[in-house]
């Protein structure tokens, strides 16, 4: 039996594939390479000594997915494939709805047709919207403030309805907080196209000399130092969260939304100062006005993942930043 990993050559997918290969799992990756490269597969092999079956295909392509399910004996799917840039989603909403919503529905239809009803889906803390106080827990109301967030929320709704319609489905919607870090080998990590939107890849590129200066978006939030607070989680802890979710699917009847975070908040300036200390590099920054759509404080109540999946994060901020820096300094131009 095999596991199908959509988006498996991407940032979180590749780290999850490493953990699964190390457990001896047989892996099939479907990815259209819109935001990744097959170079990652050589790195995954270097870490694990194992190979995967790679299929270049789009999740919107029903015929291609049908062939994958016909030709392989798939027991469960981990569904990472999707577009993820909040700003871009405001400019290209149709691409986001097509890829993230239509593509997901197509995947679920093909899964249902082939009787594969075990699924782990990449959701996001963005579904908590702007109005809930942290710590955020899974019982809180959900909402979205941009097309990207809407797509995550819509797919969650699709999955809750699907599980209600057919009791054979076991689905974990993992709501990730802020994934950072890289594999401890320094051979795989986050490799954003163009100028990064997210804090950590931006700071790392300033440290390595690719970008001149970080802009800190606002220092007038109601937080200890005035800068935004987030729940950063090591990508390997997140990957292990997927392993635990797959192992727990037999216990999960229906569809469950589960936070994957550490439960701790860290400010932008704490990140900058820790990065500076660990890398020994100056991080040139200036404070600018708040970024539209940002909120001051976001962190998880991570207790449900512990109860339901037996999972909790174990890597601290120093490890997250040490591993980010190892990846960035060993691969200043990413995988190229
Ligand atoms: P990523 O861009 O590195 O990986 C996504 C992968 O999906 C890429 O390899 C891309 O080529 C592939 N892909 C995109 N559209 C596809 C399609 N239509 N068909 C086939 N493949 C397709 O992103 P990531 O950071 O690894 O994120 C993985 C998932 O986790 C995404 O669904 C994302 O929305 C979600 N997520 C990410 C974060 C984060 O901060 N990184 C936070 C919350 C949720
Ligand atoms: N920030 C800066 N400068 C930058 C980038 C970010 O000061 O150049 C600050 C932000 O204002 C925020 C913090 O750093 O306070 C983290 O910002 P990120 O862009 O790294 O992450 P967000 O929390 O804004 O967004 C992330 C994911 C989204 C997801 C959201 C909610 O990127 O996909 O978490 O889960 F929707």
Coordinates of C-alpha atoms and ligand atoms in Angstrom, one line a residue:
X1 CA 0.0 0.0 0.0
X2 CA 1.2 3.5 -0.8
X3 CA 0.6 7.0 0.4
X4 CA -0.2 9.7 -2.1
X5 CA 1.3 13.1 -1.3
X6 CA 0.0 16.0 -3.4
X7 CA 2.4 19.0 -3.4
X8 CA 5.1 16.6 -2.1
X9 CA 8.0 18.5 -3.7
X10 CA 7.1 21.7 -1.9
X11 CA 8.4 23.0 1.4
X12 CA 6.2 21.2 3.9
X13 CA 5.5 18.3 1.6
X14 CA 9.2 17.4 1.1
X15 CA 9.9 17.4 4.9
X16 CA 6.9 15.2 5.4
X17 CA 8.0 12.8 2.7
X18 CA 11.4 12.5 4.4
X19 CA 9.7 11.5 7.7
X20 CA 7.5 9.0 5.9
X21 CA 10.3 7.4 3.9
X22 CA 12.3 7.0 7.1
X23 CA 9.4 4.9 8.5
X24 CA 9.6 2.7 5.4
X25 CA 6.5 4.0 3.7
X26 CA 6.0 3.7 -0.1
X27 CA 5.4 7.3 -1.4
X28 CA 3.8 8.6 -4.6
X29 CA 4.1 12.4 -5.2
X30 CA 1.8 14.3 -7.5
X31 CA 3.0 17.8 -8.1
X32 CA 2.7 20.2 -11.1
X33 CA 6.0 21.9 -10.1
X34 CA 4.3 25.3 -10.2
X35 CA 6.2 26.3 -7.0
X36 CA 8.9 23.6 -6.6
X37 CA 11.5 21.6 -8.6
X38 CA 12.4 17.9 -9.0
X39 CA 15.8 18.8 -7.6
X40 CA 14.3 18.3 -4.2
X41 CA 13.9 14.6 -4.9
X42 CA 17.7 14.2 -5.1
X43 CA 18.0 15.9 -1.8
X44 CA 15.3 13.7 -0.3
X45 CA 17.2 10.6 -1.6
X46 CA 20.5 11.9 -0.1
X47 CA 18.8 12.2 3.3
X48 CA 16.9 9.0 3.3
X49 CA 18.7 6.7 0.8
X50 CA 15.2 6.0 -0.6
X51 CA 13.3 7.0 -3.7
X52 CA 9.7 8.0 -4.4
X53 CA 7.5 7.6 -7.4
X54 CA 7.1 11.2 -8.8
X55 CA 4.3 12.0 -11.2
X56 CA 4.2 15.5 -12.7
X57 CA 0.4 16.2 -12.8
X58 CA -2.1 18.9 -11.8
X59 CA -4.7 18.1 -9.2
X60 CA -7.2 19.8 -11.5
X61 CA -6.6 17.1 -14.1
X62 CA -9.1 14.4 -13.2
X63 CA -8.0 11.9 -15.9
X64 CA -4.4 12.1 -14.6
X65 CA -5.5 11.6 -11.0
X66 CA -7.7 8.7 -12.1
X67 CA -4.7 7.0 -13.7
X68 CA -2.6 7.4 -10.5
X69 CA -5.3 5.7 -8.4
X70 CA -5.8 3.0 -11.0
X71 CA -2.1 2.2 -11.2
X72 CA -1.3 2.3 -7.5
X73 CA -2.8 0.8 -4.4
X74 CA -3.3 4.0 -2.3
X75 CA -4.3 3.8 1.3
X76 CA -4.4 7.5 2.2
X77 CA -3.7 10.9 0.8
X78 CA -1.8 13.9 2.3
X79 CA -3.0 16.9 0.4
X80 CA -0.5 19.8 0.4
X81 CA -0.9 21.0 -3.3
X82 CA -2.2 24.5 -3.6
X83 CA -1.2 28.1 -4.0
X84 CA -0.4 29.9 -0.8
X85 CA 0.5 33.6 -1.2
X86 CA -2.1 35.8 0.6
X87 CA -1.2 39.0 -1.4
X88 CA -1.2 37.2 -4.8
X89 CA -4.6 35.7 -4.0
X90 CA -6.1 39.2 -3.9
X91 CA -4.9 39.9 -7.4
X92 CA -5.6 36.4 -8.8
X93 CA -8.7 35.1 -7.0
X94 CA -9.8 32.8 -9.8
X95 CA -6.4 31.0 -9.9
X96 CA -6.7 30.5 -6.1
X97 CA -10.3 29.2 -6.3
X98 CA -9.5 27.0 -9.3
X99 CA -6.3 25.5 -7.8
X100 CA -7.2 25.2 -4.2
X101 CA -11.0 24.6 -4.3
X102 CA -11.7 23.0 -7.7
X103 CA -8.5 21.1 -7.6
X104 CA -9.2 19.7 -4.1
X105 CA -12.8 18.8 -5.1
X106 CA -11.5 16.9 -8.1
X107 CA -9.0 15.1 -5.9
X108 CA -11.7 14.1 -3.4
X109 CA -14.0 12.9 -6.2
X110 CA -11.3 10.6 -7.6
X111 CA -10.5 9.4 -4.1
X112 CA -14.2 8.6 -3.5
X113 CA -14.5 6.8 -6.9
X114 CA -11.5 4.6 -5.9
X115 CA -12.8 4.0 -2.3
X116 CA -9.8 5.9 -0.8
X117 CA -11.3 7.7 2.2
X118 CA -8.4 8.5 4.4
X119 CA -7.1 12.1 4.1
X120 CA -4.9 14.6 5.8
X121 CA -5.5 18.2 4.5
X122 CA -3.3 21.3 4.8
X123 CA -5.5 23.9 6.4
X124 CA -4.2 27.1 8.0
X125 CA -4.6 29.2 11.1
X126 CA -5.8 31.9 8.7
X127 CA -9.3 30.3 9.1
X128 CA -9.6 31.9 12.5
X129 CA -10.0 35.3 10.8
X130 CA -9.4 38.6 12.7
X131 CA -11.7 38.5 15.6
X132 CA -10.8 35.6 17.9
X133 CA -8.4 36.1 20.8
X134 CA -5.3 33.9 21.1
X135 CA -4.8 31.2 22.2
X136 CA -6.9 30.0 19.2
X137 CA -8.8 26.8 19.7
X138 CA -10.7 24.6 17.3
X139 CA -14.2 25.5 18.7
X140 CA -13.8 29.2 17.8
X141 CA -15.8 30.6 14.8
X142 CA -14.0 30.7 11.5
X143 CA -13.9 33.4 8.8
X144 CA -11.6 34.6 6.1
X145 CA -10.2 38.0 5.1
X146 CA -8.7 37.2 1.7
X147 CA -9.2 34.8 -1.2
X148 CA -6.4 32.4 0.0
X149 CA -8.1 32.1 3.4
X150 CA -11.5 31.6 1.8
X151 CA -10.1 28.7 -0.2
X152 CA -8.9 27.0 3.0
X153 CA -12.2 27.6 4.7
X154 CA -14.2 26.4 1.7
X155 CA -12.2 23.2 1.5
X156 CA -12.7 22.6 5.2
X157 CA -16.5 23.0 4.6
X158 CA -16.4 20.6 1.7
X159 CA -14.6 18.1 3.9
X160 CA -17.1 18.4 6.8
X161 CA -20.0 18.0 4.4
X162 CA -18.3 15.0 2.8
X163 CA -17.7 13.3 6.1
X164 CA -21.3 13.9 7.2
X165 CA -22.5 12.4 3.9
X166 CA -20.5 9.2 4.2
X167 CA -19.3 7.8 7.5
X168 CA -16.4 5.9 5.9
X169 CA -14.3 9.0 5.5
X170 CA -11.6 9.8 8.1
X171 CA -10.2 13.3 7.6
X172 CA -7.8 15.5 9.6
X173 CA -7.7 19.2 8.6
X174 CA -4.5 20.3 10.1
X175 CA -4.5 24.1 10.8
X176 CA -0.9 25.1 10.6
X177 CA 0.4 28.1 12.4
X178 CA 3.7 29.6 11.1
X179 CA 6.0 26.9 9.7
X180 CA 9.7 27.8 9.6
X181 CA 13.1 26.0 9.8
X182 CA 14.5 23.3 7.6
X183 CA 15.7 19.7 7.8
X184 CA 18.7 19.5 10.2
X185 CA 20.9 18.2 7.4
X186 CA 20.6 21.6 5.7
X187 CA 19.8 19.9 2.4
X188 CA 16.1 20.8 2.1
X189 CA 14.3 24.0 3.2
X190 CA 12.0 26.8 2.1
X191 CA 12.8 28.1 -1.3
X192 CA 10.4 31.0 -2.1
X193 CA 10.2 32.4 -5.7
X194 CA 11.1 36.1 -5.9
X195 CA 11.1 38.3 -2.9
X196 CA 9.7 36.4 0.1
X197 CA 6.4 37.5 1.7
X198 CA 7.0 35.7 5.0
X199 CA 9.2 36.9 7.8
X200 CA 11.7 34.0 8.2
X201 CA 12.8 33.6 4.5
X202 CA 13.1 37.4 4.4
X203 CA 15.3 37.7 7.4
X204 CA 17.4 34.7 6.2
X205 CA 18.0 36.5 2.8
X206 CA 19.0 39.7 4.6
X207 CA 21.4 37.7 6.7
X208 CA 23.0 36.0 3.7
X209 CA 23.3 39.3 1.8
X210 CA 20.6 38.7 -0.9
X211 CA 18.3 41.5 0.4
X212 CA 19.5 44.8 1.8
X213 CA 17.0 45.4 4.6
X214 CA 14.0 43.9 6.5
X215 CA 10.9 46.0 6.9
X216 CA 9.3 45.4 10.3
X217 CA 5.6 45.9 9.7
X218 CA 4.5 48.0 12.7
X219 CA 5.8 48.4 16.3
X220 CA 2.6 49.8 17.7
X221 CA 0.7 46.5 18.3
X222 CA -0.5 45.6 21.8
X223 CA 2.3 43.2 22.3
X224 CA 5.4 43.2 24.7
X225 CA 7.7 45.0 22.2
X226 CA 5.0 46.4 19.9
X227 CA 5.8 44.1 17.0
X228 CA 3.6 41.2 15.7
X229 CA 3.5 38.0 17.6
X230 CA 3.2 34.6 15.9
X231 CA 3.3 30.9 16.7
X232 CA 6.4 29.7 14.8
X233 CA 6.6 25.9 14.4
X234 CA 9.5 23.9 13.1
X235 CA 8.7 22.3 9.8
X236 CA 10.0 18.9 11.0
X237 CA 7.7 19.0 14.0
X238 CA 4.9 19.9 11.5
X239 CA 6.0 17.0 9.3
X240 CA 5.8 14.6 12.3
X241 CA 2.4 16.0 13.0
X242 CA 1.3 14.6 9.6
X243 CA 2.8 11.2 10.4
X244 CA 0.8 11.2 13.7
X245 CA -2.3 12.3 11.9
X246 CA -2.0 9.5 9.4
X247 CA -1.5 7.0 12.2
X248 CA -4.6 8.4 14.0
X249 CA -7.0 8.4 11.1
X250 CA -8.4 5.0 12.1
X251 CA -9.5 6.7 15.4
X252 CA -10.8 9.8 13.7
X253 CA -14.3 9.1 12.5
X254 CA -15.5 11.9 10.2
X255 CA -13.7 15.2 9.8
X256 CA -11.6 16.9 12.6
X257 CA -10.0 20.3 12.5
X258 CA -6.7 20.2 14.5
X259 CA -4.3 23.1 15.3
X260 CA -0.6 22.4 14.7
X261 CA 1.3 25.0 16.6
X262 CA 3.6 25.2 19.6
X263 CA 1.3 27.3 21.8
X264 CA 4.0 29.9 22.2
X265 CA 4.1 33.4 20.7
X266 CA 7.3 35.1 19.4
X267 CA 7.6 38.8 18.2
X268 CA 9.2 40.0 15.0
X269 CA 12.0 41.7 17.0
X270 CA 12.7 38.5 19.0
X271 CA 13.1 36.7 15.7
X272 CA 15.4 39.3 14.4
X273 CA 17.6 39.3 17.6
X274 CA 17.7 35.5 17.8
X275 CA 18.6 35.3 14.1
X276 CA 21.4 37.8 14.6
X277 CA 22.8 35.9 17.6
X278 CA 22.7 32.5 15.9
X279 CA 24.0 33.6 12.5
X280 CA 26.5 36.2 13.7
X281 CA 25.3 38.4 10.9
X282 CA 23.9 41.9 11.1
X283 CA 20.1 42.0 10.3
X284 CA 19.6 45.5 8.9
X285 CA 15.9 46.5 9.5
X286 CA 13.6 49.5 9.7
X287 CA 10.2 49.8 11.2
X288 CA 7.5 50.8 8.7
X289 CA 3.7 51.1 9.1
X290 CA 1.6 48.0 9.7
X291 CA 0.9 45.6 6.7
X292 CA -2.7 45.7 5.7
X293 CA -4.6 42.7 7.0
X294 CA -2.1 41.8 9.7
X295 CA -3.2 41.3 13.3
X296 CA -1.1 41.7 16.5
X297 CA -1.1 38.4 18.1
X298 CA -1.7 34.8 16.8
X299 CA -0.9 31.7 18.6
X300 CA -2.4 28.2 19.1
X301 CA -4.1 26.3 21.8
X302 CA -2.2 23.1 20.7
X303 CA -3.9 20.8 23.3
X304 CA -6.2 18.9 20.9
X305 CA -3.3 17.7 18.7
X306 CA -1.8 16.3 21.9
X307 CA -5.0 14.5 23.0
X308 CA -6.1 13.3 19.6
X309 CA -2.9 12.6 17.8
X310 CA -0.4 12.2 20.7
X311 CA 1.6 14.9 19.1
X312 CA 3.3 18.0 20.4
X313 CA 6.1 20.2 19.1
X314 CA 9.5 19.5 20.5
X315 CA 11.9 21.9 18.7
X316 CA 12.4 25.3 20.2
X317 CA 13.0 28.7 18.6
X318 CA 16.8 28.4 18.7
X319 CA 16.6 25.1 16.8
X320 CA 14.2 26.6 14.3
X321 CA 16.5 29.5 13.5
X322 CA 19.7 27.4 13.6
X323 CA 18.2 25.1 11.0
X324 CA 16.9 27.9 8.9
X325 CA 20.3 29.5 8.9
X326 CA 22.1 26.2 8.1
X327 CA 19.8 25.7 5.0
X328 CA 20.1 29.4 3.9
X329 CA 23.9 29.7 4.3
X330 CA 24.6 26.3 2.7
X331 CA 22.1 27.0 -0.2
X332 CA 22.2 30.8 -0.7
X333 CA 20.4 30.4 -4.0
X334 CA 18.0 27.7 -2.9
X335 CA 18.0 24.4 -4.9
X336 CA 19.7 25.8 -8.0
Ligands
LIG1 P1 4.7 25.1 -1.4 O1 4.3 26.0 -2.4 O2 6.2 24.9 -1.1 O3 4.2 23.6 -1.8 C1 3.0 23.4 -2.5 C2 3.3 22.5 -3.6 O4 2.0 22.2 -4.4 C3 4.3 23.0 -4.6 O5 5.3 22.0 -4.9 C4 3.5 23.3 -5.9 O6 4.3 23.1 -7.1 C5 2.3 22.3 -5.8 N1 1.1 22.7 -6.4 C6 0.4 23.9 -6.4 N2 -0.7 23.8 -7.1 C7 -0.8 22.5 -7.6 C8 -1.7 21.9 -8.4 N3 -2.8 22.5 -8.9 N4 -1.5 20.6 -8.8 C9 -0.3 19.9 -8.3 N5 0.6 20.5 -7.5 C10 0.4 21.8 -7.2 O7 3.9 25.4 -0.1 P2 4.0 24.8 1.4 O8 4.5 25.9 2.3 O9 4.8 23.5 1.4 O10 2.5 24.6 1.8 C11 1.9 23.4 1.6 C12 0.4 23.5 2.0 O11 0.3 24.0 3.3 C13 -0.4 24.5 1.1 O12 -1.7 24.0 0.8 C14 -0.5 25.7 1.9 O13 -1.6 26.5 1.6 C15 -0.6 25.2 3.3 N6 -0.1 26.1 4.4 C16 1.2 26.6 4.3 C17 1.6 27.5 5.3 C18 3.0 28.1 5.2 O14 3.2 29.1 5.9 N7 3.9 27.6 4.5 C19 0.7 27.8 6.4 C20 -0.5 27.2 6.4 C21 -0.9 26.4 5.4
LIG2 N1 6.6 40.6 9.0 C1 7.4 41.7 9.0 N2 8.2 41.9 7.8 C2 8.1 41.1 6.8 C3 7.3 39.9 6.8 C4 6.5 39.8 7.9 O1 7.5 42.5 9.9 O2 8.8 41.3 5.8 C5 5.8 40.3 10.2 C6 4.3 40.3 10.0 O3 3.7 41.6 10.2 C7 3.8 39.4 11.1 C8 5.0 38.4 11.2 O4 6.1 39.0 10.7 O5 3.7 40.0 12.3 C9 4.8 37.1 10.5 O6 4.4 37.4 9.1 P1 4.4 36.2 8.0 O7 4.1 36.9 6.7 O8 5.6 35.4 8.0 O9 3.2 35.3 8.4 P2 1.7 35.6 8.7 O10 1.4 35.2 10.1 O11 1.3 36.9 8.3 O12 1.0 34.6 7.7 C10 1.2 33.2 7.8 C11 1.1 32.5 6.5 C12 -0.3 32.7 5.9 C13 -1.3 32.2 6.8 C14 -1.2 33.0 8.1 C15 -2.1 32.5 9.2 O13 2.0 33.1 5.6 O14 -0.3 31.8 4.7 O15 0.2 32.7 8.6 O16 -1.9 31.2 9.5 F1 -2.5 32.5 6.3

